[in-house]
Amino acid sequence: MKDKEKMKMRENEDASCTYDRTYRNRRVAFYGEFPYRYPGGHHKARPIAENSYLKGIANELSKSHPTLDFNSAMVTKYDSPDSSIPPHSDDEECIVPDSSIVTLSLGAARQVIFRRKLPGEYKRQVITVEHGQVYVMSRASQEDWDHSVPPVKRADFQGLRLSVTFRLLRKPTIAPPVSAPPTGNSSTSKTTQAPIRKVLILSDSKNMTFDCSLLSEPTVAFRKNLFYLRDLEQHSQSIAQADLVLISAGINDLRHGKADPITLHNHLAAFTGRFKSHFIFDSVSPVAMRADRFNGLNTDISKLNELMLEFSLRSRNFKLFDNLNFGLSHLARDGLHLNDSGKSSLSQCWVMCILIYLGIRKGFDTNSHDLTGDYDSLSTLRFNPYHRSHVINSIGNTLDQETDLSDDHWDGISNLLTNGKYQEPRHVDTSTTEELKVLSLNIRSLVKNISIIHEDITFYSKFDVLCFCETNCVAENLPNGITDIFIDGFHEPIHQPPARKSGKGGGLVTYINKRACDSQNIEKLKVNVDPNDYSGEFQFLKIHNCKGSNKTMIIVNFYRSPSKNPKNFIDLLDNIARGLDRHSRKQIMFFGDANIDLIKYDTDINGQNVIDILAKHSFAQLVSKPTRITDHSATLIDHVYTNNIENISSCNVLTYNISDHLPIATTIKVGNVSHSRRTNSDSYRYNITKQETRLFREANHQIFEQLIQAETWEDVLNTEGSSSKYNKFFEVYTKHYNTAYPLKSQRIRRKFERSDPKPWILPWLEEACARKNKLFHEKITKPTSENIAAYERHEKFCKKHTDAAKKRYYKKQFEKFKDSTKKQWTIINGLLNRGKKLTGTYRLRDSGGSFVSTESAVAEKFNTYFSGIAANIKSQISSRRTFDPGGFNEYLLGPSSQSIYLSPTNALEVNKTISSLKNKSTLDSKIEPIKIANNCSDKFSCTISNIVNSSFAEGIFPHALKTAKKRDPRDSDEGSEDDSTDGEDSDIDLGHDSDDGDD
């Protein structure tokens, strides 16, 4: 096509358009049978003129492509190098799903970029669209792809381009008008007409598409744009004529106008006080992180809503409306505006709020937090539908007809919920032998948080069972398999991957502490559940001989994704509870995240159904406090259910910050314990003894060197007999050893010192972390702006300095062991949680034919066998009664003193041998003192060579050396650089009398 014809087509098309919307860098004209709404813009329906140039293009396109169907056209004008459109998808619900989106390019050539946006499948395709070219996209492709027209450099700009896009739009569905219920008797309502109530809606782009026809008689609504609260004066005349004014604005004042919340509050309070009209202020909704990266805007939004709440409480004509049902799913991709679903939901909420305020529709009784978001006093926010008065008020007297439970039963459940509280982790005690402590938590990715669990193992070791949901963990995809998520002191985790193929948005993992039971007493329980029912994820475990008792407990770990239908989940829960009825005599516990808010039990049908369904199977809910608290909501979506309330000691929510959910600690009584059946891990936990240690520092080495240099060793050399010589040598050496390296008792712990402290956590940092944990508790129980700000400051401070201290420590460790590859890999594997051995079930059959499978029993069998070998052989020899024919003596030669000859040693050989010694974990003493004695005095090596030669000459091995050292396997030879220690060892006699010693 010639350039003149091209220019003429562009001018004709451009002249025929009336642009109805101007963006920052482009202009848009829309024509269509129905209105078109998309994030960031909307257009009213208007027909294409019959004789227009655009109509001609549409007709020609229909003739050349008869399979394409469309009823709208959008013309976009790109008239400068900066004219562009950001990446977006034509995925609006108003576009017919099976239709095609056709774009015709007129004028200069421009690039169009297509991107595949699915995670892990990113692709990018760039095409150059010339004049007269058409490209077609299916509506379905917009779910996976987006497209954009980028700006160009001024030197590359070729001139004006017009883009004409044809779409097939659906007819919009408008909700039926809400009519007011008749009041009074029928005759009065026929003759008396309710007065017309005028409603003015002033809103920014949050919901500019609100359809005023949703409000019908006796209300008349009209809407006007209000992008800034500072512009309210422009609508004074309209406000004076209205009975009710709904204001939805403020975000632009905070975001663009740089106004502070206090100024906006004062302005709004002064302005509304001038009118007799009533006002409803729609609270400003928080924005997504991508629109508020540093969270400064959300802080101002929260402050503004708090000020508006305070104003509404003291004002007679101003009320705050806060819809807590809005979340990230209602936001558009920019994280700031609402998507179509959000706008539709907000419109319905506006209608309901207006009708209730005008008294046309009756609302329901709610607590203040339901309408205002006031969570400053969470102590009054509680779930407790089991209170007798509450049950009667809610469902009448049918309770007495449906169940034979007494008032005492319901009072017991109610009292347990009433006693539920927020508890600081430092106030949680380790479980005793007569109770089972369970920690349940939505951990939001176990792999990301496993390092935190390892560092705070002291806290988690207080519990017997850990139930984690939404782990987002697939063991097969981990670098080292399931060993990457091992926790010290717990059996191998019982892992269930997420139901989704992506491995995200689900998953369950349960840990059983070794002191709770032995591994063979853990059983996976099979429950008849449809494997194709993904309404919820469930994990069933049976623990036999729990804490050494004869009781069996069933643990159910569960999770429901917010995307799953709650009704289907409740039906599945009903089937599972029915399947567990045959185990009703056992203690059954449900732990998990149902994503059903029980704080709204009075008004939420799903909350009522889940409680009623499980109550039908004799299960009661134990958690009473909100478990997920944000800046704008407090919900109880993490549940705990039991079928035996009498065995529950407590159920508290812990103020422990590891996830956006709070963990729940449940204490269950397991009755009397037979101490003879306590496992080996029990003794490890309950019989820990304090150990004395020795300090090996430079000052101690100098003292030891001086003592050895001053020693003559004459008492040893003048003693007769190798055994006596050695005993005397040991006595003198031990005296100097104890003087230079005295035993030190275990020091008193600091106030905030952990029982298993990390070497990089210094005392001042321990105290800072303790203050941070205390502030987090205050933030949860009293979430005032001051408490929140104080916690955030301390949290950033502690994280910064903890990370820096940890980095410095490991840098120092790697520098210290730079010549030891083995030690470096030990450190690396420790950081990566590698090197953990898979735990399995041992089965050993003894001579009697019985099997033993516990670690302690197997170890005891081996110890008994090997320690009794000599006695068994001796008894077998002495019991022989076979005939001895004699005559063997003639074959035996006479004794010879020269049959074995050991050449004597000397001081040089002893010195060389000692110098070659290295520190090893198998040695029962430190090598440094021996080397110091060897190097500082020749008398030391001469004395040892004298003892050895005496032993060779006599043919007697000193009795004192016939002992073995038993070291505690829990002892570690790893100490800090400046504080090395040496634990005392116990001796095992191997059959000879010996003197106890340290070396």
PDB file of N, CA, C and O in Angstrom, residues 91 492 684 775 826 907 997:
ATOM      1  N   ASP A  91      -8.465 -10.965  29.996  1.00  0.00           N
ATOM      2  CA  ASP A  91      -9.083 -12.100  30.680  1.00  0.00           C
ATOM      3  C   ASP A  91     -10.287 -11.684  31.510  1.00  0.00           C
ATOM      4  O   ASP A  91     -10.639 -12.359  32.477  1.00  0.00           O
ATOM      5  N   GLU A 492      11.555 -40.336  62.735  1.00  0.00           N
ATOM      6  CA  GLU A 492      11.459 -39.927  61.327  1.00  0.00           C
ATOM      7  C   GLU A 492      10.069 -39.350  61.052  1.00  0.00           C
ATOM      8  O   GLU A 492       9.051 -39.932  61.438  1.00  0.00           O
ATOM      9  N   TYR A 684      16.894 -40.362  79.072  1.00  0.00           N
ATOM     10  CA  TYR A 684      17.754 -39.295  78.554  1.00  0.00           C
ATOM     11  C   TYR A 684      17.183 -37.936  78.913  1.00  0.00           C
ATOM     12  O   TYR A 684      17.899 -37.009  79.254  1.00  0.00           O
ATOM     13  N   LEU A 775       7.587  -8.401  73.192  1.00  0.00           N
ATOM     14  CA  LEU A 775       6.858  -7.393  72.409  1.00  0.00           C
ATOM     15  C   LEU A 775       5.911  -8.047  71.415  1.00  0.00           C
ATOM     16  O   LEU A 775       4.846  -7.495  71.117  1.00  0.00           O
ATOM     17  N   THR A 826      31.951 -31.197  57.814  1.00  0.00           N
ATOM     18  CA  THR A 826      31.092 -31.424  58.983  1.00  0.00           C
ATOM     19  C   THR A 826      30.259 -30.178  59.290  1.00  0.00           C
ATOM     20  O   THR A 826      29.062 -30.266  59.592  1.00  0.00           O
ATOM     21  N   ALA A 907      64.017 -43.257  76.110  1.00  0.00           N
ATOM     22  CA  ALA A 907      63.338 -41.959  76.223  1.00  0.00           C
ATOM     23  C   ALA A 907      63.070 -41.344  74.861  1.00  0.00           C
ATOM     24  O   ALA A 907      62.043 -40.677  74.636  1.00  0.00           O
ATOM     25  N   GLY A 997      40.920 -43.684  87.761  1.00  0.00           N
ATOM     26  CA  GLY A 997      41.741 -42.580  87.318  1.00  0.00           C
ATOM     27  C   GLY A 997      41.130 -41.874  86.141  1.00  0.00           C
ATOM     28  O   GLY A 997      40.136 -42.302  85.602  1.00  0.00           O
TER      29      GLY A 997
END
